[in-house]
Amino acid sequence: MTRNIVGTNRGEDLGGSPKLRCGEITIYKAYALLALTTLFWAGNSIAGKLAVGHASPMVLVTARWASVMAVLYVFNRGHIATDWQVIRSRLRYLLLLGALGFTVFSVALYYALVYTTAINSSILQGGMPLFVFAASFILFSSRIGVEQAVGFVFSFIGVIIIAMRGDLANLIELDVNVGDALMLVAIIAYGVYTAALRSKPQMHWTSLIFTLCLGATLASLPLLAVEAVQGETMLPDMRGWAIISYIVIFPSLLAQVFYIRAVELIGANRAGLFINLLPVWGTLLAVTILKEAFNFYHAAALIMILAGISLAEYGGRKLSKHA
């Protein structure tokens, strides 16, 4: 019995050559990095839910991106200085991308978690790859296959199932949870942001993330002021600072580094499939840590979203082969 590993036929060599074993280790290392990446990203929703009552949403958003920006500058200012001419030539574009992908997404997410469950948030985020695909089609007229179109419909049905909480009457009466509606805003914003990254200038990844964080921080300050004027600002207590520390270190920094390294090891297409784990991890964490109830409609929505993404990925691969 034979199987191929990293494009090489292993045959009956059960021990495998050192080169092949090295290839296997590379793959498993990438899988481990991607599993941790999606686990950290899923943990962001759990952290946002735990932060309710311990730090207001805009304090959370501003502290998150300002902290990431500061860390990147302290440890990678050499790359930033080297790329500054490139950054300056596209500064407005990059600042706008940071405001959209980081600030709008985070604000919508953390405010959504005031009103909805972490399970709902996690499952809805599972539909992000399909919204990226839709945004790419709208903005850049990217090719679309039948499977991709059907996959988008499947995933969107999953989103609708969450929005109506398993009861069609809620949809007919437009009785939609505010938090779920905000999550839809979040994933649409992130879809547009991700698609728009196609036009980013070439630079070191730390320079790119630093500039995006700068845009996110600048965009968050007026919203932080509005929150303060409305008397809704809540400065972090000890638990709030612990949550902010987790968000900065794990979903914002380590997950980014792990994902970039995994892409280097096995490629973007294969790495992208692991985003499917995000709603799975998020659901498990919400049930385990937050003790949230997992209902039948959650399972139905999760199946529809994951089926839609798988179908769209299959269609995307077919298009790539015939391009």
GROMACS .gro file of C-alpha atoms in nm:
model
  323
    1MET     CA    1   0.000   0.000   0.000
    2THR     CA    2   0.143   0.338  -0.094
    3ARG     CA    3   0.074   0.698  -0.003
    4ASN     CA    4   0.227   1.028  -0.109
    5ILE     CA    5   0.380   1.268   0.138
    6VAL     CA    6   0.498   1.609   0.019
    7GLY     CA    7   0.482   1.493  -0.340
    8THR     CA    8   0.705   1.183  -0.286
    9ASN     CA    9   0.603   0.818  -0.304
   10ARG     CA   10   0.688   0.651   0.022
   11GLY     CA   11   0.606   0.299  -0.096
   12GLU     CA   12   0.684   0.012   0.142
   13ASP     CA   13   0.955   0.205   0.326
   14LEU     CA   14   0.779   0.210   0.662
   15GLY     CA   15   1.069   0.379   0.833
   16GLY     CA   16   1.099   0.640   0.562
   17SER     CA   17   1.412   0.826   0.465
   18PRO     CA   18   1.531   1.116   0.683
   19LYS     CA   19   1.414   1.353   0.412
   20LEU     CA   20   1.063   1.209   0.414
   21ARG     CA   21   1.046   1.207   0.793
   22CYS     CA   22   1.149   1.571   0.782
   23GLY     CA   23   0.864   1.637   0.538
   24GLU     CA   24   0.617   1.470   0.772
   25ILE     CA   25   0.743   1.674   1.066
   26THR     CA   26   0.701   1.992   0.861
   27ILE     CA   27   0.338   1.904   0.784
   28TYR     CA   28   0.257   1.810   1.144
   29LYS     CA   29   0.427   2.127   1.267
   30ALA     CA   30   0.211   2.334   1.032
   31TYR     CA   31  -0.103   2.150   1.148
   32ALA     CA   32  -0.015   2.215   1.512
   33LEU     CA   33   0.049   2.584   1.443
   34LEU     CA   34  -0.282   2.617   1.257
   35ALA     CA   35  -0.476   2.434   1.528
   36LEU     CA   36  -0.333   2.674   1.787
   37THR     CA   37  -0.400   2.974   1.563
   38THR     CA   38  -0.769   2.895   1.527
   39LEU     CA   39  -0.791   2.806   1.897
   40PHE     CA   40  -0.653   3.150   1.989
   41TRP     CA   41  -0.886   3.325   1.743
   42ALA     CA   42  -1.184   3.135   1.884
   43GLY     CA   43  -1.070   3.233   2.232
   44ASN     CA   44  -1.116   3.597   2.133
   45SER     CA   45  -1.494   3.556   2.144
   46ILE     CA   46  -1.473   3.386   2.482
   47ALA     CA   47  -1.250   3.664   2.612
   48GLY     CA   48  -1.489   3.928   2.477
   49LYS     CA   49  -1.779   3.761   2.656
   50LEU     CA   50  -1.581   3.734   2.981
   51ALA     CA   51  -1.490   4.102   2.953
   52VAL     CA   52  -1.853   4.215   2.980
   53GLY     CA   53  -1.878   4.406   3.307
   54HIS     CA   54  -1.500   4.425   3.347
   55ALA     CA   55  -1.399   4.655   3.058
   56SER     CA   56  -1.619   4.845   2.816
   57PRO     CA   57  -1.600   4.746   2.446
   58MET     CA   58  -1.419   5.059   2.325
   59VAL     CA   59  -1.161   5.040   2.604
   60LEU     CA   60  -1.105   4.678   2.499
   61VAL     CA   61  -1.067   4.769   2.130
   62THR     CA   62  -0.837   5.068   2.186
   63ALA     CA   63  -0.616   4.888   2.437
   64ARG     CA   64  -0.589   4.586   2.206
   65TRP     CA   65  -0.466   4.759   1.892
   66ALA     CA   66  -0.259   5.026   2.066
   67SER     CA   67  -0.079   4.751   2.262
   68VAL     CA   68  -0.011   4.539   1.952
   69MET     CA   69   0.116   4.848   1.769
   70ALA     CA   70   0.351   4.933   2.056
   71VAL     CA   71   0.488   4.578   2.082
   72LEU     CA   72   0.554   4.557   1.708
   73TYR     CA   73   0.730   4.893   1.708
   74VAL     CA   74   0.953   4.807   2.004
   75PHE     CA   75   1.065   4.472   1.863
   76ASN     CA   76   1.053   4.538   1.487
   77ARG     CA   77   1.112   4.910   1.432
   78GLY     CA   78   1.402   4.824   1.199
   79HIS     CA   79   1.163   4.661   0.949
   80ILE     CA   80   0.919   4.950   0.988
   81ALA     CA   81   1.193   5.205   0.917
   82THR     CA   82   1.309   5.009   0.612
   83ASP     CA   83   0.955   4.992   0.473
   84TRP     CA   84   0.858   5.349   0.563
   85GLN     CA   85   0.880   5.485   0.206
   86VAL     CA   86   0.646   5.210   0.086
   87ILE     CA   87   0.414   5.268   0.383
   88ARG     CA   88   0.402   5.643   0.322
   89SER     CA   89   0.311   5.597  -0.045
   90ARG     CA   90  -0.002   5.397   0.052
   91LEU     CA   91  -0.058   5.530   0.404
   92ARG     CA   92  -0.422   5.639   0.364
   93TYR     CA   93  -0.517   5.307   0.208
   94LEU     CA   94  -0.348   5.105   0.484
   95LEU     CA   95  -0.495   5.319   0.762
   96LEU     CA   96  -0.841   5.271   0.612
   97LEU     CA   97  -0.787   4.896   0.593
   98GLY     CA   98  -0.683   4.890   0.959
   99ALA     CA   99  -0.991   5.089   1.057
  100LEU     CA  100  -1.219   4.852   0.864
  101GLY     CA  101  -1.063   4.514   0.935
  102PHE     CA  102  -0.947   4.573   1.289
  103THR     CA  103  -1.158   4.850   1.445
  104VAL     CA  104  -1.498   4.795   1.281
  105PHE     CA  105  -1.465   4.417   1.321
  106SER     CA  106  -1.355   4.437   1.685
  107VAL     CA  107  -1.613   4.700   1.784
  108ALA     CA  108  -1.895   4.499   1.625
  109LEU     CA  109  -1.765   4.176   1.784
  110TYR     CA  110  -1.724   4.307   2.140
  111TYR     CA  111  -2.055   4.496   2.137
  112ALA     CA  112  -2.224   4.188   1.987
  113LEU     CA  113  -2.102   3.979   2.280
  114VAL     CA  114  -2.290   4.208   2.518
  115TYR     CA  115  -2.614   4.086   2.357
  116THR     CA  116  -2.548   3.741   2.212
  117THR     CA  117  -2.372   3.419   2.311
  118ALA     CA  118  -2.013   3.326   2.235
  119ILE     CA  119  -2.147   3.017   2.054
  120ASN     CA  120  -2.347   3.234   1.814
  121SER     CA  121  -2.047   3.460   1.763
  122SER     CA  122  -1.812   3.170   1.692
  123ILE     CA  123  -2.042   2.992   1.448
  124LEU     CA  124  -2.115   3.314   1.258
  125GLN     CA  125  -1.742   3.383   1.226
  126GLY     CA  126  -1.715   3.049   1.053
  127GLY     CA  127  -1.889   3.211   0.757
  128MET     CA  128  -1.610   3.467   0.708
  129PRO     CA  129  -1.432   3.282   0.425
  130LEU     CA  130  -1.750   3.293   0.219
  131PHE     CA  131  -1.791   3.666   0.278
  132VAL     CA  132  -1.429   3.711   0.170
  133PHE     CA  133  -1.513   3.528  -0.149
  134ALA     CA  134  -1.825   3.742  -0.203
  135ALA     CA  135  -1.632   4.064  -0.142
  136SER     CA  136  -1.361   3.954  -0.387
  137PHE     CA  137  -1.628   3.890  -0.649
  138ILE     CA  138  -1.790   4.233  -0.594
  139LEU     CA  139  -1.468   4.436  -0.568
  140PHE     CA  140  -1.245   4.257  -0.818
  141SER     CA  141  -1.487   4.054  -1.034
  142SER     CA  142  -1.314   3.734  -0.926
  143ARG     CA  143  -1.425   3.423  -1.111
  144ILE     CA  144  -1.713   3.234  -0.954
  145GLY     CA  145  -1.797   2.867  -0.999
  146VAL     CA  146  -2.127   2.690  -0.945
  147GLU     CA  147  -1.995   2.513  -0.636
  148GLN     CA  148  -1.877   2.844  -0.489
  149ALA     CA  149  -2.214   3.007  -0.544
  150VAL     CA  150  -2.399   2.711  -0.389
  151GLY     CA  151  -2.148   2.704  -0.102
  152PHE     CA  152  -2.213   3.070  -0.029
  153VAL     CA  153  -2.589   3.003  -0.021
  154PHE     CA  154  -2.537   2.711   0.220
  155SER     CA  155  -2.327   2.920   0.457
  156PHE     CA  156  -2.565   3.215   0.438
  157ILE     CA  157  -2.852   2.982   0.532
  158GLY     CA  158  -2.645   2.885   0.837
  159VAL     CA  159  -2.613   3.254   0.926
  160ILE     CA  160  -2.991   3.297   0.889
  161ILE     CA  161  -3.053   2.995   1.114
  162ILE     CA  162  -2.849   3.161   1.389
  163ALA     CA  163  -3.023   3.495   1.335
  164MET     CA  164  -3.372   3.344   1.370
  165ARG     CA  165  -3.261   3.119   1.659
  166GLY     CA  166  -3.412   2.814   1.498
  167ASP     CA  167  -3.759   2.967   1.478
  168LEU     CA  168  -3.884   3.098   1.142
  169ALA     CA  169  -4.131   3.323   1.322
  170ASN     CA  170  -3.843   3.533   1.456
  171LEU     CA  171  -3.728   3.602   1.100
  172ILE     CA  172  -4.077   3.681   0.973
  173GLU     CA  173  -4.134   3.922   1.263
  174LEU     CA  174  -3.779   4.062   1.221
  175ASP     CA  175  -3.714   3.966   1.582
  176VAL     CA  176  -3.338   3.936   1.534
  177ASN     CA  177  -3.096   3.950   1.825
  178VAL     CA  178  -2.898   4.278   1.816
  179GLY     CA  179  -2.578   4.087   1.889
  180ASP     CA  180  -2.627   3.852   1.594
  181ALA     CA  181  -2.696   4.151   1.367
  182LEU     CA  182  -2.373   4.314   1.487
  183MET     CA  183  -2.184   3.992   1.417
  184LEU     CA  184  -2.312   4.003   1.061
  185VAL     CA  185  -2.169   4.357   1.036
  186ALA     CA  186  -1.839   4.226   1.176
  187ILE     CA  187  -1.797   3.943   0.927
  188ILE     CA  188  -1.898   4.161   0.632
  189ALA     CA  189  -1.640   4.421   0.737
  190TYR     CA  190  -1.372   4.155   0.771
  191GLY     CA  191  -1.467   4.004   0.438
  192VAL     CA  192  -1.423   4.338   0.261
  193TYR     CA  193  -1.098   4.404   0.449
  194THR     CA  194  -0.950   4.065   0.357
  195ALA     CA  195  -1.046   4.101  -0.008
  196ALA     CA  196  -0.901   4.455  -0.017
  197LEU     CA  197  -0.566   4.325   0.115
  198ARG     CA  198  -0.517   4.201  -0.240
  199SER     CA  199  -0.404   4.556  -0.328
  200LYS     CA  200  -0.166   4.601  -0.034
  201PRO     CA  201   0.193   4.708  -0.112
  202GLN     CA  202   0.479   4.462  -0.069
  203MET     CA  203   0.651   4.495   0.268
  204HIS     CA  204   0.755   4.292   0.571
  205TRP     CA  205   0.452   4.149   0.752
  206THR     CA  206   0.539   4.328   1.078
  207SER     CA  207   0.542   4.663   0.896
  208LEU     CA  208   0.202   4.584   0.746
  209ILE     CA  209   0.045   4.480   1.078
  210PHE     CA  210   0.198   4.782   1.255
  211THR     CA  211   0.044   5.022   1.000
  212LEU     CA  212  -0.293   4.847   1.016
  213CYS     CA  213  -0.282   4.868   1.397
  214LEU     CA  214  -0.201   5.238   1.369
  215GLY     CA  215  -0.511   5.286   1.155
  216ALA     CA  216  -0.716   5.078   1.397
  217THR     CA  217  -0.596   5.278   1.698
  218LEU     CA  218  -0.662   5.615   1.534
  219ALA     CA  219  -1.010   5.502   1.426
  220SER     CA  220  -1.092   5.375   1.775
  221LEU     CA  221  -1.011   5.701   1.956
  222PRO     CA  222  -1.321   5.897   1.840
  223LEU     CA  223  -1.540   5.599   1.929
  224LEU     CA  224  -1.372   5.578   2.270
  225ALA     CA  225  -1.453   5.948   2.319
  226VAL     CA  226  -1.818   5.887   2.226
  227GLU     CA  227  -1.834   5.602   2.477
  228ALA     CA  228  -1.689   5.835   2.744
  229VAL     CA  229  -1.935   6.118   2.665
  230GLN     CA  230  -2.223   5.872   2.698
  231GLY     CA  231  -2.091   5.773   3.040
  232GLU     CA  232  -2.045   5.410   2.936
  233THR     CA  233  -1.667   5.389   2.972
  234MET     CA  234  -1.558   5.114   3.207
  235LEU     CA  235  -1.186   5.103   3.284
  236PRO     CA  236  -1.047   4.751   3.323
  237ASP     CA  237  -1.031   4.590   3.665
  238MET     CA  238  -0.783   4.307   3.734
  239ARG     CA  239  -0.992   4.059   3.536
  240GLY     CA  240  -1.030   4.313   3.258
  241TRP     CA  241  -0.652   4.362   3.230
  242ALA     CA  242  -0.600   3.985   3.230
  243ILE     CA  243  -0.846   3.952   2.942
  244ILE     CA  244  -0.678   4.236   2.749
  245SER     CA  245  -0.340   4.066   2.803
  246TYR     CA  246  -0.478   3.741   2.660
  247ILE     CA  247  -0.629   3.920   2.359
  248VAL     CA  248  -0.305   4.106   2.282
  249ILE     CA  249  -0.071   3.808   2.328
  250PHE     CA  250  -0.270   3.520   2.182
  251PRO     CA  251  -0.532   3.617   1.916
  252SER     CA  252  -0.346   3.932   1.807
  253LEU     CA  253   0.025   3.845   1.816
  254LEU     CA  254   0.095   3.473   1.849
  255ALA     CA  255  -0.191   3.367   1.621
  256GLN     CA  256  -0.064   3.603   1.350
  257VAL     CA  257   0.293   3.472   1.378
  258PHE     CA  258   0.180   3.108   1.385
  259TYR     CA  259  -0.047   3.153   1.084
  260ILE     CA  260   0.221   3.325   0.875
  261ARG     CA  261   0.470   3.049   0.961
  262ALA     CA  262   0.219   2.776   0.873
  263VAL     CA  263   0.151   2.942   0.536
  264GLU     CA  264   0.525   2.937   0.472
  265LEU     CA  265   0.532   2.564   0.549
  266ILE     CA  266   0.232   2.432   0.351
  267GLY     CA  267   0.096   2.723   0.146
  268ALA     CA  268  -0.196   2.962   0.180
  269ASN     CA  269  -0.463   2.741   0.020
  270ARG     CA  270  -0.408   2.448   0.255
  271ALA     CA  271  -0.361   2.672   0.557
  272GLY     CA  272  -0.682   2.862   0.481
  273LEU     CA  273  -0.889   2.545   0.521
  274PHE     CA  274  -0.807   2.540   0.892
  275ILE     CA  275  -1.020   2.851   0.946
  276ASN     CA  276  -1.304   2.596   0.942
  277LEU     CA  277  -1.187   2.496   1.290
  278LEU     CA  278  -1.271   2.839   1.434
  279PRO     CA  279  -1.644   2.778   1.493
  280VAL     CA  280  -1.568   2.429   1.622
  281TRP     CA  281  -1.315   2.554   1.877
  282GLY     CA  282  -1.539   2.849   1.966
  283THR     CA  283  -1.837   2.623   2.034
  284LEU     CA  284  -1.632   2.384   2.247
  285LEU     CA  285  -1.482   2.671   2.449
  286ALA     CA  286  -1.821   2.839   2.498
  287VAL     CA  287  -1.980   2.518   2.623
  288THR     CA  288  -1.681   2.424   2.843
  289ILE     CA  289  -1.579   2.762   2.988
  290LEU     CA  290  -1.895   2.971   2.971
  291LYS     CA  291  -2.137   2.678   3.021
  292GLU     CA  292  -2.352   2.805   2.732
  293ALA     CA  293  -2.625   2.578   2.597
  294PHE     CA  294  -2.566   2.411   2.261
  295ASN     CA  295  -2.901   2.381   2.083
  296PHE     CA  296  -3.014   2.187   1.779
  297TYR     CA  297  -3.021   2.500   1.563
  298HIS     CA  298  -2.655   2.565   1.652
  299ALA     CA  299  -2.568   2.221   1.513
  300ALA     CA  300  -2.773   2.284   1.197
  301ALA     CA  301  -2.609   2.623   1.140
  302LEU     CA  302  -2.261   2.482   1.200
  303ILE     CA  303  -2.320   2.200   0.951
  304MET     CA  304  -2.453   2.440   0.686
  305ILE     CA  305  -2.163   2.684   0.726
  306LEU     CA  306  -1.892   2.416   0.720
  307ALA     CA  307  -2.059   2.239   0.426
  308GLY     CA  308  -2.077   2.568   0.239
  309ILE     CA  309  -1.710   2.644   0.297
  310SER     CA  310  -1.604   2.293   0.193
  311LEU     CA  311  -1.811   2.313  -0.125
  312ALA     CA  312  -1.672   2.658  -0.208
  313GLU     CA  313  -1.315   2.539  -0.148
  314TYR     CA  314  -1.375   2.245  -0.382
  315GLY     CA  315  -1.508   2.480  -0.647
  316GLY     CA  316  -1.216   2.717  -0.597
  317ARG     CA  317  -0.968   2.437  -0.655
  318LYS     CA  318  -1.144   2.336  -0.974
  319LEU     CA  319  -1.123   2.693  -1.102
  320SER     CA  320  -0.753   2.710  -1.013
  321LYS     CA  321  -0.678   2.391  -1.208
  322HIS     CA  322  -0.848   2.524  -1.519
  323ALA     CA  323  -0.707   2.878  -1.493
   0.00000   0.00000   0.00000
